[in-house]
JSON list of N, CA and C in Angstrom, two decimals:
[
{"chain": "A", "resi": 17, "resn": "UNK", "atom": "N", "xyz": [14.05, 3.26, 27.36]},
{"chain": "A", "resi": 17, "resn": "UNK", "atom": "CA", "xyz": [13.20, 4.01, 26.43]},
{"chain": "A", "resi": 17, "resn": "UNK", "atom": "C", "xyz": [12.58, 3.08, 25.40]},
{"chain": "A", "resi": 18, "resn": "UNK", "atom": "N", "xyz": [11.48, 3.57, 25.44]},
{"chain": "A", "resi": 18, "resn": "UNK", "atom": "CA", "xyz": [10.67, 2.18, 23.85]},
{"chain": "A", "resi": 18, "resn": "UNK", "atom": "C", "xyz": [11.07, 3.00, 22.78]},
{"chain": "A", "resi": 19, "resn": "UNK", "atom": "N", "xyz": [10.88, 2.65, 21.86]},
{"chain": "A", "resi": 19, "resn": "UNK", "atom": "CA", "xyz": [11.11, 3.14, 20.47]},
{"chain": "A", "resi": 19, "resn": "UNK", "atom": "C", "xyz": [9.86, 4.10, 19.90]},
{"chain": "A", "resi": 20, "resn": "UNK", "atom": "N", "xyz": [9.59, 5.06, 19.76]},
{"chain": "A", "resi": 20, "resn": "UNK", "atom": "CA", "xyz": [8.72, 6.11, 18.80]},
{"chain": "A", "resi": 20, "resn": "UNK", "atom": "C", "xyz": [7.75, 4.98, 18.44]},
{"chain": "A", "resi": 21, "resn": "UNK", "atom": "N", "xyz": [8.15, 4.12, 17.17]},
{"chain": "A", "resi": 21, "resn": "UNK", "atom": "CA", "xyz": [7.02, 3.43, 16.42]},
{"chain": "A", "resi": 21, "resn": "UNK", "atom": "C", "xyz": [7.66, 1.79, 16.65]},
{"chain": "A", "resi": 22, "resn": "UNK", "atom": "N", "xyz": [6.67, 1.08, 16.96]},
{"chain": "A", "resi": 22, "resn": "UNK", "atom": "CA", "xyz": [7.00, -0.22, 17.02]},
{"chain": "A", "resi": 22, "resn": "UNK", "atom": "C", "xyz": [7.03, -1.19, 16.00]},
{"chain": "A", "resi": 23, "resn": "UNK", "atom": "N", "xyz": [7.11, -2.12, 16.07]},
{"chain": "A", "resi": 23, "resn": "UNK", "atom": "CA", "xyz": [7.70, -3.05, 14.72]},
{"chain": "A", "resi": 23, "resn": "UNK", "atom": "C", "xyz": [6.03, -3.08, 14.15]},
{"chain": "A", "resi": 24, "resn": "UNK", "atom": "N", "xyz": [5.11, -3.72, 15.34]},
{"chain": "A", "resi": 24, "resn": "UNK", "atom": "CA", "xyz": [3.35, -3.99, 14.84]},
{"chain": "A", "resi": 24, "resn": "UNK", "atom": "C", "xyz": [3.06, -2.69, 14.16]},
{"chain": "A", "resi": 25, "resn": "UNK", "atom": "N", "xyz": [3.44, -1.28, 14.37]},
{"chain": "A", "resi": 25, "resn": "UNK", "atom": "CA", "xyz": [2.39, -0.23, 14.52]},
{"chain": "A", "resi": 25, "resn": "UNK", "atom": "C", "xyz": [3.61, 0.20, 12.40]},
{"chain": "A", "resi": 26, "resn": "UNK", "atom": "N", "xyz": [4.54, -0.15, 12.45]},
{"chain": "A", "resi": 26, "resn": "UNK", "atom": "CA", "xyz": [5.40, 0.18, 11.44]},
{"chain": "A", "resi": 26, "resn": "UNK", "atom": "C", "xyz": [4.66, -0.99, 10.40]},
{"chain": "A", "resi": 27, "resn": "UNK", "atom": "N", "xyz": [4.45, -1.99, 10.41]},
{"chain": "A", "resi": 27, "resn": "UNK", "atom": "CA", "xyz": [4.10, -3.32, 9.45]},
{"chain": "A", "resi": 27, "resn": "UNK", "atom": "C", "xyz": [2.38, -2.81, 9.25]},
{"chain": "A", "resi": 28, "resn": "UNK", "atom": "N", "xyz": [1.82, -2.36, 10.35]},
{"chain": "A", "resi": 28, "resn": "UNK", "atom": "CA", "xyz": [0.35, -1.96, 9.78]},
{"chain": "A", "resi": 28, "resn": "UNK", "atom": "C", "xyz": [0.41, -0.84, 9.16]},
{"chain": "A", "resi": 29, "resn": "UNK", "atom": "N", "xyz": [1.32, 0.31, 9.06]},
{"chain": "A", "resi": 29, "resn": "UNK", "atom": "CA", "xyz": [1.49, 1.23, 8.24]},
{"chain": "A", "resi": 29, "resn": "UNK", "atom": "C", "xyz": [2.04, 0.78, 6.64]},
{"chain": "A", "resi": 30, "resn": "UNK", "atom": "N", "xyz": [2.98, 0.41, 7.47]},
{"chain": "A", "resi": 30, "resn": "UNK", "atom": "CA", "xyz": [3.53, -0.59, 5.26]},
{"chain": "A", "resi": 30, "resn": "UNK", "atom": "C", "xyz": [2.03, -1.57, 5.40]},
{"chain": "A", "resi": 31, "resn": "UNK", "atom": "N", "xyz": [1.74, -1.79, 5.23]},
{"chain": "A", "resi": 31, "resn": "UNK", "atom": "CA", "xyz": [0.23, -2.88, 4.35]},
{"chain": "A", "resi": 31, "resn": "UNK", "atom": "C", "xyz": [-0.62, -2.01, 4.60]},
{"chain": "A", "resi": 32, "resn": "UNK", "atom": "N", "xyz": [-0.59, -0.75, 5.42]},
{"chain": "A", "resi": 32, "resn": "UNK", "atom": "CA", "xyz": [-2.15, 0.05, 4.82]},
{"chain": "A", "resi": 32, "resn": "UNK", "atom": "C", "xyz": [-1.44, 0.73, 3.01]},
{"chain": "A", "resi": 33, "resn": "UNK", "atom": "N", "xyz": [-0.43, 1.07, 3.42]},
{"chain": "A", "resi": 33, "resn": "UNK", "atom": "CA", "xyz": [0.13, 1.90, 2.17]},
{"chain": "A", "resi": 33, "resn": "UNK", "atom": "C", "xyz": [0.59, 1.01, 0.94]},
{"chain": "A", "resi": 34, "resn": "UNK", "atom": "N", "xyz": [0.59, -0.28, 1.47]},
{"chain": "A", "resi": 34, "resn": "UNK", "atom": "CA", "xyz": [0.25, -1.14, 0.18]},
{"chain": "A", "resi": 34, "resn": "UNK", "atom": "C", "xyz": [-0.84, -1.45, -0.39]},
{"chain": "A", "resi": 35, "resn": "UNK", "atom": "N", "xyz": [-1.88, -1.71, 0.60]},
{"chain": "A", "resi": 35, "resn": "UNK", "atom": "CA", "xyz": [-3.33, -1.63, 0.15]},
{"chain": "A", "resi": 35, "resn": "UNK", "atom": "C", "xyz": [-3.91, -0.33, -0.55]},
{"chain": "A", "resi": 36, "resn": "UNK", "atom": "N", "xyz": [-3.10, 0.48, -0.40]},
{"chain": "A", "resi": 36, "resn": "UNK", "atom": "CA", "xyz": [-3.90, 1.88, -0.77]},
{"chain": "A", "resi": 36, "resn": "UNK", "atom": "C", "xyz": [-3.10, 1.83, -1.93]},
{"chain": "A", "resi": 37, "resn": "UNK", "atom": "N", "xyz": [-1.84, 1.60, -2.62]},
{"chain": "A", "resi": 37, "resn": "UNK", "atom": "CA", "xyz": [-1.28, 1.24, -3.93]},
{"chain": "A", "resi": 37, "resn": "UNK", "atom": "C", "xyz": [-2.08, 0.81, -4.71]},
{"chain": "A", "resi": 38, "resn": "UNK", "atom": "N", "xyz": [-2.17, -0.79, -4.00]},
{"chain": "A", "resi": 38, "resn": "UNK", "atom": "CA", "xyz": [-2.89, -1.65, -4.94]},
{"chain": "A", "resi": 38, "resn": "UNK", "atom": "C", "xyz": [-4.11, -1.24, -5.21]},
{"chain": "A", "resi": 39, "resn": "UNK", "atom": "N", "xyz": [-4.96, -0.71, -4.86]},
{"chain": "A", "resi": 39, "resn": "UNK", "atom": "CA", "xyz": [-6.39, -0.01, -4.72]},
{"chain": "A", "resi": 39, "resn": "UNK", "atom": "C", "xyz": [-6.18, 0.86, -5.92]},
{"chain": "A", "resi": 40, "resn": "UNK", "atom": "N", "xyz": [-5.30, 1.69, -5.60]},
{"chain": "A", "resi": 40, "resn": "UNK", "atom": "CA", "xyz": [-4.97, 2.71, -6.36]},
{"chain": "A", "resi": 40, "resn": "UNK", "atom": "C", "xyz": [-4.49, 1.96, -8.13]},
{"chain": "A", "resi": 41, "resn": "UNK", "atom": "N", "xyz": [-3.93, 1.27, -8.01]},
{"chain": "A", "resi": 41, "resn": "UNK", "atom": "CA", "xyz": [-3.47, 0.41, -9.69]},
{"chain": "A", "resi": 41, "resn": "UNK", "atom": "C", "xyz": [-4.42, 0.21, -10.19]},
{"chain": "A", "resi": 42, "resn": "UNK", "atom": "N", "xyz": [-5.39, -0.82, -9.36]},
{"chain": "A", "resi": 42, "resn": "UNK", "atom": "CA", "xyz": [-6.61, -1.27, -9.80]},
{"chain": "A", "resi": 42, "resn": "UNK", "atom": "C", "xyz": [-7.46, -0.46, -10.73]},
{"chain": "A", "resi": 43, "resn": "UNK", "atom": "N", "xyz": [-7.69, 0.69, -9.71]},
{"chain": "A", "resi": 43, "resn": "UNK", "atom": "CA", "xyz": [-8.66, 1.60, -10.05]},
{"chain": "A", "resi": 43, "resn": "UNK", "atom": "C", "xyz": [-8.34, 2.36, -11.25]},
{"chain": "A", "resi": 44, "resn": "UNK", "atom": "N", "xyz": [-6.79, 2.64, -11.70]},
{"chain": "A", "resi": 44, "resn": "UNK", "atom": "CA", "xyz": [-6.47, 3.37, -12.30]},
{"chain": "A", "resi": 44, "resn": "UNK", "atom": "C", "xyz": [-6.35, 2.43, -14.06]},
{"chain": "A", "resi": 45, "resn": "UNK", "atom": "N", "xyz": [-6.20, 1.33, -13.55]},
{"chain": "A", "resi": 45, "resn": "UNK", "atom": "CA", "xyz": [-6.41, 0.22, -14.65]},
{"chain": "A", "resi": 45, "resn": "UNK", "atom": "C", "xyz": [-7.56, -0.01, -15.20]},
{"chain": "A", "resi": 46, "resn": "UNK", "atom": "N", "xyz": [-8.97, -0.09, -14.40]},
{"chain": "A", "resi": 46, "resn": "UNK", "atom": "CA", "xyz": [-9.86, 0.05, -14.88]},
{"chain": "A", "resi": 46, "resn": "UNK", "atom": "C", "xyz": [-10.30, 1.50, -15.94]},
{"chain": "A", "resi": 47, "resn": "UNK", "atom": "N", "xyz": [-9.72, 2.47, -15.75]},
{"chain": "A", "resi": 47, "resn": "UNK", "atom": "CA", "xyz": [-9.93, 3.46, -16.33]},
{"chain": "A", "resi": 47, "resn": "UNK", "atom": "C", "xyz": [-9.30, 3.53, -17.62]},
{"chain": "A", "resi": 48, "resn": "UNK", "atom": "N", "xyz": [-7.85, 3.33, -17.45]},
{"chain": "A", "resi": 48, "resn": "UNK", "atom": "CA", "xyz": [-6.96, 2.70, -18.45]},
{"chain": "A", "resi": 48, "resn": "UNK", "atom": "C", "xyz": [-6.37, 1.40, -18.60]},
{"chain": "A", "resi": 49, "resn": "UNK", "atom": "N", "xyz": [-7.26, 0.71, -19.37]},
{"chain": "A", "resi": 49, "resn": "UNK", "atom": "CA", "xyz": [-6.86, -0.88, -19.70]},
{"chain": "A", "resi": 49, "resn": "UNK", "atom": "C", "xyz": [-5.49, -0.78, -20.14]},
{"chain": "A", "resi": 50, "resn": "UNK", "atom": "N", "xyz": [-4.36, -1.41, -19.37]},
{"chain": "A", "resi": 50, "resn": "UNK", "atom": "CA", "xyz": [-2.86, -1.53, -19.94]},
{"chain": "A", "resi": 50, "resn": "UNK", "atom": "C", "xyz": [-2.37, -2.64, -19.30]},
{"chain": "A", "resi": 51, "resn": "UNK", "atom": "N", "xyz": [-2.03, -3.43, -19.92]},
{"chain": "A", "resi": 51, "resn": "UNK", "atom": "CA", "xyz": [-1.29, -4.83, -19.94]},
{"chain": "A", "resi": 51, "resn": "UNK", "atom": "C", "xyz": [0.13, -4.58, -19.52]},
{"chain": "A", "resi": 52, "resn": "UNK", "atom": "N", "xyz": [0.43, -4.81, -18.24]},
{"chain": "A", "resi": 52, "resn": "UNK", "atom": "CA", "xyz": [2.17, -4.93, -18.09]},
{"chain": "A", "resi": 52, "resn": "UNK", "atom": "C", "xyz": [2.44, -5.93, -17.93]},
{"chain": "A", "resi": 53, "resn": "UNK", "atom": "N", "xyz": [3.03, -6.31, -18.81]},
{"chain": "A", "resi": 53, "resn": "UNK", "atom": "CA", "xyz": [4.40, -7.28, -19.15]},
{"chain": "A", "resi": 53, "resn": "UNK", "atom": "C", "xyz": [5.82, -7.43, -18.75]}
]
């Protein structure tokens, strides 16, 4: 039996949903300038 989700198809899901984070910080930083420290 193969596995449901494979290691490639699991790693392009984590870095789309990191890209869509970081996208998401960005954007939300531009709106609200806040410095984390």
């Amino acid at each position: 039996m193969q596995p449901l989700i494979k290691l490639s198809d699991a790693n392009n899901g984590i870095n789309f949903i990191l890209d869509f984070i970081i996208d998401y910080l960005s954007l939300w930083q531009s709106h609200y300038p806040v410095q984390f420290k």
